[in-house]
Amino acid sequence: MQQLEARAEALREKLVSQKSVLIICGPTGVGKSKLAADWAQRWKTGIISVDSMQVYQGMTIGTDKQYSPHFKLYMVDLFTPDHYITAVRFRQICRPLIEQNFLDRGKIPILAGGSGLYIRAVTDRLKFAPPQDRDIRHNLGEKIKEEGIGKYYQLLQKVDRPYSLKISANDERRIIRGLEVYYISGKPFSSYQDDWEERDSDYNSIFIGLNKDRKLLYADIESRVDLMFEKGLVDEVNKLLEQGFEHSFPLKQAVGYREVIKYIKGQIDLEQCRKLVKQNTRRLAKKQLTWFSKDPRINWIRVDNYDNILSLNHDFLKIIEERLDG
């Protein structure tokens, strides 16, 4: 234990001096928050939640927010659910926080979460396409109804052939998006996507991914869902509906919330609701693993390979040592 503490303190000083950013990522239910909390306490720092749904007030049980008196949790409870936060807006809020609340104060920013898009938005050197323009989208939709989708797919081929080759000639949503971006910016949509093929961080970033045997992960997910219902997930969703947030984007999107809304409205019974939350959470975990598997920077730890947290922590530090020395 003393050896671990000595290594941890030496690494803390090194991480601070190199202004490193530590990212703990992986699928939902794998134990990211627990590992991040352990090291936030040891290193006397805070945790930045990189979760697309934890930013919303009132969505606590279903997003598994991990409050603690031992460290501060950032990027949670920022907005009511009727205030949709894009990845770009998330980055605009989070980056100054990393600089001012952590790096400038000699603290290690620990980013923890499973939202791969938001993690990349915060850490990486990326160009984002302009946001949607309601008028342009409406006009394009009306013209497609009148003149047919083929004409506008051909138009997309002329202004952005690389993007047109990636999508179906009948994919109205993506055709509209491609043309919309071109009309707003004068640049093809594909030019913005080129940056996403690179893995270039704006920080001295160290990525650590947690994973475990798929059956074990799914079993843990199911146990966590049961616990959420015991804690009062249905009451939490009911309260949000009473506040007028039924049609807000986060509640429509977030696993756990959209299913409970169906139960409250009498479309399914409670047991069906519980099973559906478990099923959709497993699907979410699978999508997250697919996303993270494409990033070669991530150093993976199989948490089910360890009999105790001490051994896991030793390997956690080993990865950081290797990345810093490298």
Short mmCIF file of N, CA and C in Angstrom, two decimals, residues 126-277:
data_model
loop_
_atom_site.label_atom_id
_atom_site.label_comp_id
_atom_site.label_asym_id
_atom_site.label_seq_id
_atom_site.Cartn_x
_atom_site.Cartn_y
_atom_site.Cartn_z
N LEU A 126 -10.88 19.44 -33.37
CA LEU A 126 -11.89 19.10 -34.36
C LEU A 126 -12.59 20.34 -34.89
N LYS A 127 -13.03 20.26 -36.13
CA LYS A 127 -13.92 21.28 -36.70
C LYS A 127 -15.34 20.73 -36.69
N PHE A 128 -16.27 21.54 -36.23
CA PHE A 128 -17.66 21.13 -36.21
C PHE A 128 -18.43 21.85 -37.31
N ALA A 129 -19.29 21.10 -37.98
CA ALA A 129 -20.15 21.70 -38.99
C ALA A 129 -21.10 22.69 -38.32
N PRO A 130 -21.57 23.70 -39.06
CA PRO A 130 -22.49 24.69 -38.47
C PRO A 130 -23.78 24.03 -37.98
N PRO A 131 -24.42 24.64 -37.00
CA PRO A 131 -25.67 24.07 -36.47
C PRO A 131 -26.79 24.15 -37.49
N GLN A 132 -27.86 23.43 -37.21
CA GLN A 132 -28.98 23.37 -38.14
C GLN A 132 -29.65 24.74 -38.28
N ASP A 133 -30.14 24.98 -39.49
CA ASP A 133 -30.90 26.20 -39.79
C ASP A 133 -32.32 25.78 -40.14
N ARG A 134 -33.26 26.15 -39.28
CA ARG A 134 -34.64 25.69 -39.43
C ARG A 134 -35.25 26.08 -40.78
N ASP A 135 -35.00 27.30 -41.22
CA ASP A 135 -35.59 27.78 -42.48
C ASP A 135 -35.05 27.01 -43.69
N ILE A 136 -33.74 26.82 -43.71
CA ILE A 136 -33.13 26.09 -44.83
C ILE A 136 -33.66 24.66 -44.86
N ARG A 137 -33.73 24.02 -43.71
CA ARG A 137 -34.20 22.64 -43.65
C ARG A 137 -35.65 22.52 -44.10
N HIS A 138 -36.46 23.48 -43.66
CA HIS A 138 -37.87 23.46 -44.05
C HIS A 138 -38.02 23.63 -45.57
N ASN A 139 -37.29 24.59 -46.11
CA ASN A 139 -37.38 24.84 -47.56
C ASN A 139 -36.92 23.63 -48.37
N LEU A 140 -35.83 23.01 -47.94
CA LEU A 140 -35.35 21.82 -48.65
C LEU A 140 -36.37 20.69 -48.56
N GLY A 141 -36.95 20.50 -47.39
CA GLY A 141 -37.95 19.45 -47.22
C GLY A 141 -39.15 19.66 -48.12
N GLU A 142 -39.61 20.90 -48.24
CA GLU A 142 -40.75 21.20 -49.10
C GLU A 142 -40.41 20.97 -50.57
N LYS A 143 -39.22 21.36 -50.97
CA LYS A 143 -38.81 21.19 -52.37
C LYS A 143 -38.67 19.71 -52.73
N ILE A 144 -38.18 18.92 -51.78
CA ILE A 144 -38.04 17.48 -52.03
C ILE A 144 -39.42 16.84 -52.20
N LYS A 145 -40.39 17.30 -51.42
CA LYS A 145 -41.76 16.80 -51.58
C LYS A 145 -42.31 17.12 -52.96
N GLU A 146 -42.02 18.30 -53.45
CA GLU A 146 -42.56 18.76 -54.74
C GLU A 146 -41.81 18.17 -55.93
N GLU A 147 -40.49 18.10 -55.83
CA GLU A 147 -39.68 17.77 -57.01
C GLU A 147 -39.01 16.41 -56.95
N GLY A 148 -39.10 15.75 -55.81
CA GLY A 148 -38.50 14.43 -55.69
C GLY A 148 -37.11 14.46 -55.10
N ILE A 149 -36.76 13.41 -54.39
CA ILE A 149 -35.48 13.37 -53.68
C ILE A 149 -34.30 13.19 -54.63
N GLY A 150 -34.56 12.57 -55.80
CA GLY A 150 -33.49 12.31 -56.75
C GLY A 150 -32.77 13.57 -57.20
N LYS A 151 -33.54 14.60 -57.46
CA LYS A 151 -32.95 15.87 -57.92
C LYS A 151 -31.98 16.43 -56.88
N TYR A 152 -32.33 16.30 -55.60
CA TYR A 152 -31.50 16.90 -54.55
C TYR A 152 -30.32 16.01 -54.17
N TYR A 153 -30.45 14.70 -54.44
CA TYR A 153 -29.28 13.84 -54.28
C TYR A 153 -28.26 14.17 -55.37
N GLN A 154 -28.73 14.43 -56.58
CA GLN A 154 -27.83 14.83 -57.67
C GLN A 154 -27.15 16.16 -57.36
N LEU A 155 -27.91 17.07 -56.75
CA LEU A 155 -27.32 18.35 -56.36
C LEU A 155 -26.24 18.15 -55.31
N LEU A 156 -26.50 17.25 -54.36
CA LEU A 156 -25.49 16.96 -53.34
C LEU A 156 -24.24 16.35 -53.97
N GLN A 157 -24.42 15.51 -54.98
CA GLN A 157 -23.27 14.92 -55.68
C GLN A 157 -22.38 15.99 -56.30
N LYS A 158 -23.00 17.08 -56.77
CA LYS A 158 -22.23 18.15 -57.40
C LYS A 158 -21.44 18.97 -56.38
N VAL A 159 -22.06 19.24 -55.23
CA VAL A 159 -21.39 20.12 -54.25
C VAL A 159 -20.55 19.35 -53.24
N ASP A 160 -20.83 18.05 -53.05
CA ASP A 160 -20.10 17.27 -52.06
C ASP A 160 -20.13 15.80 -52.45
N ARG A 161 -19.38 15.45 -53.47
CA ARG A 161 -19.39 14.07 -53.96
C ARG A 161 -18.91 13.07 -52.90
N PRO A 162 -17.83 13.35 -52.15
CA PRO A 162 -17.39 12.37 -51.15
C PRO A 162 -18.48 12.00 -50.15
N TYR A 163 -19.24 12.99 -49.68
CA TYR A 163 -20.31 12.71 -48.72
C TYR A 163 -21.45 11.96 -49.38
N SER A 164 -21.77 12.33 -50.62
CA SER A 164 -22.88 11.67 -51.32
C SER A 164 -22.63 10.18 -51.52
N LEU A 165 -21.34 9.82 -51.67
CA LEU A 165 -21.00 8.42 -51.88
C LEU A 165 -21.14 7.59 -50.60
N LYS A 166 -21.18 8.25 -49.45
CA LYS A 166 -21.29 7.55 -48.17
C LYS A 166 -22.73 7.26 -47.77
N ILE A 167 -23.69 7.91 -48.45
CA ILE A 167 -25.07 7.80 -48.02
C ILE A 167 -25.95 7.24 -49.14
N SER A 168 -27.15 6.83 -48.76
CA SER A 168 -28.11 6.32 -49.74
C SER A 168 -28.73 7.48 -50.53
N ALA A 169 -29.06 7.20 -51.78
CA ALA A 169 -29.71 8.21 -52.62
C ALA A 169 -31.12 8.53 -52.14
N ASN A 170 -31.64 7.73 -51.20
CA ASN A 170 -32.98 7.97 -50.65
C ASN A 170 -32.96 8.46 -49.21
N ASP A 171 -31.76 8.75 -48.70
CA ASP A 171 -31.63 9.17 -47.30
C ASP A 171 -31.91 10.68 -47.19
N GLU A 172 -33.18 11.00 -47.06
CA GLU A 172 -33.58 12.41 -47.08
C GLU A 172 -32.93 13.22 -45.96
N ARG A 173 -32.86 12.65 -44.76
CA ARG A 173 -32.30 13.39 -43.63
C ARG A 173 -30.85 13.79 -43.88
N ARG A 174 -30.05 12.86 -44.38
CA ARG A 174 -28.63 13.15 -44.60
C ARG A 174 -28.41 14.02 -45.85
N ILE A 175 -29.27 13.85 -46.84
CA ILE A 175 -29.17 14.72 -48.02
C ILE A 175 -29.45 16.17 -47.62
N ILE A 176 -30.48 16.36 -46.82
CA ILE A 176 -30.80 17.72 -46.35
C ILE A 176 -29.65 18.28 -45.52
N ARG A 177 -29.07 17.47 -44.64
CA ARG A 177 -27.97 17.95 -43.81
C ARG A 177 -26.76 18.35 -44.66
N GLY A 178 -26.43 17.52 -45.65
CA GLY A 178 -25.29 17.83 -46.51
C GLY A 178 -25.48 19.14 -47.26
N LEU A 179 -26.66 19.34 -47.83
CA LEU A 179 -26.94 20.58 -48.56
C LEU A 179 -27.02 21.77 -47.62
N GLU A 180 -27.61 21.57 -46.46
CA GLU A 180 -27.74 22.63 -45.47
C GLU A 180 -26.36 23.16 -45.08
N VAL A 181 -25.42 22.28 -44.76
CA VAL A 181 -24.08 22.69 -44.37
C VAL A 181 -23.41 23.46 -45.50
N TYR A 182 -23.58 23.00 -46.72
CA TYR A 182 -22.97 23.68 -47.86
C TYR A 182 -23.56 25.08 -48.04
N TYR A 183 -24.87 25.22 -47.91
CA TYR A 183 -25.51 26.52 -48.07
C TYR A 183 -25.10 27.50 -46.98
N ILE A 184 -24.92 27.00 -45.76
CA ILE A 184 -24.56 27.88 -44.65
C ILE A 184 -23.10 28.31 -44.71
N SER A 185 -22.22 27.34 -44.97
CA SER A 185 -20.78 27.61 -44.84
C SER A 185 -20.04 27.79 -46.16
N GLY A 186 -20.66 27.30 -47.24
CA GLY A 186 -19.94 27.32 -48.51
C GLY A 186 -18.91 26.22 -48.63
N LYS A 187 -18.88 25.33 -47.61
CA LYS A 187 -17.92 24.22 -47.61
C LYS A 187 -18.68 22.90 -47.62
N PRO A 188 -18.14 21.88 -48.27
CA PRO A 188 -18.81 20.57 -48.24
C PRO A 188 -18.79 19.97 -46.83
N PHE A 189 -19.84 19.25 -46.51
CA PHE A 189 -19.96 18.59 -45.20
C PHE A 189 -18.79 17.64 -44.97
N SER A 190 -18.32 17.00 -46.03
CA SER A 190 -17.22 16.04 -45.90
C SER A 190 -15.94 16.69 -45.41
N SER A 191 -15.76 17.98 -45.68
CA SER A 191 -14.54 18.67 -45.23
C SER A 191 -14.49 18.76 -43.71
N TYR A 192 -15.65 18.83 -43.07
CA TYR A 192 -15.69 18.85 -41.61
C TYR A 192 -15.43 17.45 -41.04
N GLN A 193 -15.83 16.44 -41.78
CA GLN A 193 -15.68 15.07 -41.29
C GLN A 193 -14.25 14.56 -41.37
N ASP A 194 -13.44 15.19 -42.24
CA ASP A 194 -12.06 14.73 -42.41
C ASP A 194 -11.29 14.76 -41.09
N ASP A 195 -11.51 15.80 -40.29
CA ASP A 195 -10.80 15.93 -39.02
C ASP A 195 -11.10 14.78 -38.07
N TRP A 196 -12.29 14.20 -38.21
CA TRP A 196 -12.70 13.16 -37.29
C TRP A 196 -11.95 11.85 -37.51
N GLU A 197 -11.29 11.73 -38.65
CA GLU A 197 -10.47 10.54 -38.89
C GLU A 197 -9.16 10.60 -38.11
N GLU A 198 -8.72 11.83 -37.80
CA GLU A 198 -7.50 12.01 -37.02
C GLU A 198 -7.80 11.85 -35.53
N ARG A 199 -6.78 11.53 -34.76
CA ARG A 199 -6.92 11.40 -33.31
C ARG A 199 -5.91 12.34 -32.66
N ASP A 200 -6.18 13.64 -32.80
CA ASP A 200 -5.23 14.66 -32.38
C ASP A 200 -5.82 15.48 -31.24
N SER A 201 -5.27 15.28 -30.06
CA SER A 201 -5.81 15.96 -28.88
C SER A 201 -5.19 17.33 -28.69
N ASP A 202 -5.97 18.26 -28.19
CA ASP A 202 -5.47 19.59 -27.85
C ASP A 202 -4.79 19.61 -26.49
N TYR A 203 -4.86 18.51 -25.77
CA TYR A 203 -4.25 18.41 -24.46
C TYR A 203 -3.23 17.26 -24.44
N ASN A 204 -2.45 17.24 -23.37
CA ASN A 204 -1.59 16.09 -23.12
C ASN A 204 -2.48 15.01 -22.48
N SER A 205 -3.22 14.33 -23.33
CA SER A 205 -4.30 13.44 -22.86
C SER A 205 -3.83 12.01 -22.68
N ILE A 206 -4.32 11.39 -21.61
CA ILE A 206 -4.08 9.97 -21.36
C ILE A 206 -5.45 9.29 -21.27
N PHE A 207 -5.72 8.39 -22.20
CA PHE A 207 -7.02 7.71 -22.27
C PHE A 207 -6.93 6.32 -21.65
N ILE A 208 -7.79 6.06 -20.69
CA ILE A 208 -7.87 4.73 -20.09
C ILE A 208 -9.31 4.24 -20.21
N GLY A 209 -9.46 3.09 -20.86
CA GLY A 209 -10.79 2.52 -21.05
C GLY A 209 -11.00 1.31 -20.17
N LEU A 210 -12.18 1.21 -19.58
CA LEU A 210 -12.52 0.06 -18.75
C LEU A 210 -13.48 -0.85 -19.50
N ASN A 211 -13.26 -2.14 -19.35
CA ASN A 211 -14.14 -3.11 -19.98
C ASN A 211 -14.18 -4.36 -19.11
N LYS A 212 -15.12 -5.24 -19.41
CA LYS A 212 -15.19 -6.52 -18.71
C LYS A 212 -15.92 -7.52 -19.61
N ASP A 213 -15.90 -8.76 -19.22
CA ASP A 213 -16.62 -9.79 -19.96
C ASP A 213 -18.05 -9.35 -20.22
N ARG A 214 -18.53 -9.56 -21.46
CA ARG A 214 -19.84 -9.03 -21.86
C ARG A 214 -20.97 -9.55 -20.96
N LYS A 215 -20.93 -10.83 -20.60
CA LYS A 215 -21.99 -11.38 -19.74
C LYS A 215 -21.97 -10.72 -18.37
N LEU A 216 -20.78 -10.50 -17.83
CA LEU A 216 -20.66 -9.85 -16.53
C LEU A 216 -21.14 -8.40 -16.61
N LEU A 217 -20.78 -7.72 -17.70
CA LEU A 217 -21.22 -6.34 -17.88
C LEU A 217 -22.73 -6.25 -17.93
N TYR A 218 -23.34 -7.14 -18.70
CA TYR A 218 -24.79 -7.11 -18.82
C TYR A 218 -25.47 -7.44 -17.50
N ALA A 219 -24.88 -8.37 -16.73
CA ALA A 219 -25.45 -8.69 -15.42
C ALA A 219 -25.37 -7.48 -14.48
N ASP A 220 -24.25 -6.77 -14.52
CA ASP A 220 -24.09 -5.57 -13.69
C ASP A 220 -25.06 -4.47 -14.12
N ILE A 221 -25.27 -4.36 -15.43
CA ILE A 221 -26.22 -3.37 -15.94
C ILE A 221 -27.62 -3.67 -15.42
N GLU A 222 -28.01 -4.93 -15.46
CA GLU A 222 -29.35 -5.30 -15.00
C GLU A 222 -29.51 -5.02 -13.50
N SER A 223 -28.47 -5.30 -12.72
CA SER A 223 -28.53 -5.01 -11.28
C SER A 223 -28.64 -3.51 -11.03
N ARG A 224 -27.91 -2.73 -11.83
CA ARG A 224 -27.95 -1.28 -11.65
C ARG A 224 -29.32 -0.72 -12.01
N VAL A 225 -29.94 -1.26 -13.06
CA VAL A 225 -31.28 -0.82 -13.44
C VAL A 225 -32.27 -1.13 -12.32
N ASP A 226 -32.18 -2.33 -11.75
CA ASP A 226 -33.07 -2.69 -10.63
C ASP A 226 -32.89 -1.71 -9.48
N LEU A 227 -31.64 -1.33 -9.20
CA LEU A 227 -31.36 -0.40 -8.12
C LEU A 227 -31.95 0.98 -8.41
N MET A 228 -31.90 1.40 -9.67
CA MET A 228 -32.48 2.70 -10.05
C MET A 228 -33.98 2.74 -9.78
N PHE A 229 -34.66 1.65 -10.09
CA PHE A 229 -36.10 1.60 -9.81
C PHE A 229 -36.36 1.63 -8.31
N GLU A 230 -35.50 0.92 -7.54
CA GLU A 230 -35.65 0.92 -6.08
C GLU A 230 -35.42 2.32 -5.50
N LYS A 231 -34.52 3.07 -6.09
CA LYS A 231 -34.20 4.42 -5.61
C LYS A 231 -35.28 5.43 -5.94
N GLY A 232 -36.18 5.08 -6.89
CA GLY A 232 -37.26 6.00 -7.20
C GLY A 232 -37.22 6.61 -8.59
N LEU A 233 -36.77 5.83 -9.57
CA LEU A 233 -36.69 6.34 -10.94
C LEU A 233 -38.05 6.79 -11.45
N VAL A 234 -39.10 6.02 -11.16
CA VAL A 234 -40.44 6.38 -11.64
C VAL A 234 -40.88 7.71 -11.04
N ASP A 235 -40.63 7.91 -9.76
CA ASP A 235 -40.98 9.18 -9.12
C ASP A 235 -40.20 10.34 -9.73
N GLU A 236 -38.93 10.09 -10.03
CA GLU A 236 -38.10 11.13 -10.64
C GLU A 236 -38.66 11.56 -12.00
N VAL A 237 -39.04 10.58 -12.81
CA VAL A 237 -39.60 10.90 -14.13
C VAL A 237 -40.95 11.59 -13.99
N ASN A 238 -41.76 11.12 -13.06
CA ASN A 238 -43.06 11.76 -12.81
C ASN A 238 -42.89 13.24 -12.47
N LYS A 239 -41.92 13.54 -11.65
CA LYS A 239 -41.67 14.93 -11.26
C LYS A 239 -41.28 15.77 -12.47
N LEU A 240 -40.45 15.21 -13.35
CA LEU A 240 -40.04 15.93 -14.56
C LEU A 240 -41.23 16.19 -15.48
N LEU A 241 -42.14 15.22 -15.56
CA LEU A 241 -43.34 15.40 -16.38
C LEU A 241 -44.24 16.48 -15.79
N GLU A 242 -44.35 16.49 -14.48
CA GLU A 242 -45.16 17.51 -13.81
C GLU A 242 -44.60 18.91 -14.03
N GLN A 243 -43.29 18.99 -14.25
CA GLN A 243 -42.64 20.28 -14.50
C GLN A 243 -42.74 20.70 -15.97
N GLY A 244 -43.36 19.84 -16.80
CA GLY A 244 -43.60 20.21 -18.18
C GLY A 244 -42.52 19.80 -19.17
N PHE A 245 -41.68 18.80 -18.81
CA PHE A 245 -40.56 18.43 -19.67
C PHE A 245 -40.81 17.17 -20.51
N GLU A 246 -42.06 16.74 -20.61
CA GLU A 246 -42.36 15.48 -21.31
C GLU A 246 -41.81 15.45 -22.73
N HIS A 247 -41.89 16.56 -23.45
CA HIS A 247 -41.49 16.57 -24.85
C HIS A 247 -40.08 17.12 -25.07
N SER A 248 -39.33 17.28 -24.00
CA SER A 248 -37.96 17.78 -24.15
C SER A 248 -37.07 16.69 -24.75
N PHE A 249 -36.08 17.11 -25.50
CA PHE A 249 -35.20 16.18 -26.21
C PHE A 249 -34.50 15.19 -25.27
N PRO A 250 -33.91 15.65 -24.15
CA PRO A 250 -33.21 14.70 -23.26
C PRO A 250 -34.10 13.56 -22.77
N LEU A 251 -35.34 13.87 -22.40
CA LEU A 251 -36.23 12.82 -21.90
C LEU A 251 -36.64 11.85 -22.99
N LYS A 252 -36.72 12.35 -24.21
CA LYS A 252 -37.05 11.48 -25.34
C LYS A 252 -35.87 10.57 -25.70
N GLN A 253 -34.66 11.04 -25.44
CA GLN A 253 -33.46 10.32 -25.85
C GLN A 253 -32.89 9.41 -24.77
N ALA A 254 -32.96 9.83 -23.52
CA ALA A 254 -32.23 9.15 -22.46
C ALA A 254 -32.84 7.79 -22.13
N VAL A 255 -31.98 6.78 -22.14
CA VAL A 255 -32.42 5.44 -21.73
C VAL A 255 -32.84 5.50 -20.26
N GLY A 256 -33.96 4.89 -19.95
CA GLY A 256 -34.48 4.91 -18.60
C GLY A 256 -35.63 5.90 -18.47
N TYR A 257 -35.51 7.01 -19.12
CA TYR A 257 -36.54 8.04 -19.03
C TYR A 257 -37.63 7.82 -20.07
N ARG A 258 -37.24 7.55 -21.31
CA ARG A 258 -38.26 7.38 -22.35
C ARG A 258 -39.10 6.13 -22.09
N GLU A 259 -38.50 5.09 -21.50
CA GLU A 259 -39.26 3.88 -21.20
C GLU A 259 -40.23 4.09 -20.04
N VAL A 260 -39.76 4.82 -19.02
CA VAL A 260 -40.62 5.09 -17.86
C VAL A 260 -41.80 5.99 -18.26
N ILE A 261 -41.57 6.88 -19.18
CA ILE A 261 -42.67 7.72 -19.68
C ILE A 261 -43.76 6.84 -20.30
N LYS A 262 -43.36 5.82 -21.04
CA LYS A 262 -44.34 4.89 -21.62
C LYS A 262 -45.13 4.20 -20.52
N TYR A 263 -44.45 3.83 -19.44
CA TYR A 263 -45.14 3.18 -18.32
C TYR A 263 -46.12 4.14 -17.67
N ILE A 264 -45.69 5.35 -17.41
CA ILE A 264 -46.55 6.34 -16.75
C ILE A 264 -47.79 6.64 -17.60
N LYS A 265 -47.62 6.61 -18.93
CA LYS A 265 -48.75 6.91 -19.83
C LYS A 265 -49.62 5.67 -20.09
N GLY A 266 -49.27 4.54 -19.44
CA GLY A 266 -50.10 3.34 -19.54
C GLY A 266 -49.89 2.52 -20.79
N GLN A 267 -48.78 2.77 -21.51
CA GLN A 267 -48.52 2.04 -22.75
C GLN A 267 -47.89 0.68 -22.49
N ILE A 268 -47.20 0.54 -21.37
CA ILE A 268 -46.59 -0.74 -20.96
C ILE A 268 -46.74 -0.87 -19.45
N ASP A 269 -46.63 -2.11 -18.93
CA ASP A 269 -46.69 -2.27 -17.48
C ASP A 269 -45.29 -2.13 -16.89
N LEU A 270 -45.20 -2.16 -15.56
CA LEU A 270 -43.93 -1.88 -14.89
C LEU A 270 -42.87 -2.92 -15.21
N GLU A 271 -43.26 -4.19 -15.29
CA GLU A 271 -42.28 -5.23 -15.59
C GLU A 271 -41.75 -5.09 -17.01
N GLN A 272 -42.65 -4.78 -17.95
CA GLN A 272 -42.21 -4.53 -19.33
C GLN A 272 -41.26 -3.33 -19.38
N CYS A 273 -41.58 -2.32 -18.60
CA CYS A 273 -40.75 -1.11 -18.55
C CYS A 273 -39.35 -1.45 -18.06
N ARG A 274 -39.29 -2.20 -16.98
CA ARG A 274 -38.00 -2.58 -16.41
C ARG A 274 -37.16 -3.39 -17.41
N LYS A 275 -37.81 -4.35 -18.08
CA LYS A 275 -37.10 -5.17 -19.07
C LYS A 275 -36.61 -4.32 -20.24
N LEU A 276 -37.42 -3.35 -20.64
CA LEU A 276 -37.05 -2.50 -21.77
C LEU A 276 -35.87 -1.59 -21.42
N VAL A 277 -35.84 -1.09 -20.20
CA VAL A 277 -34.71 -0.27 -19.77
C VAL A 277 -33.43 -1.10 -19.78
#
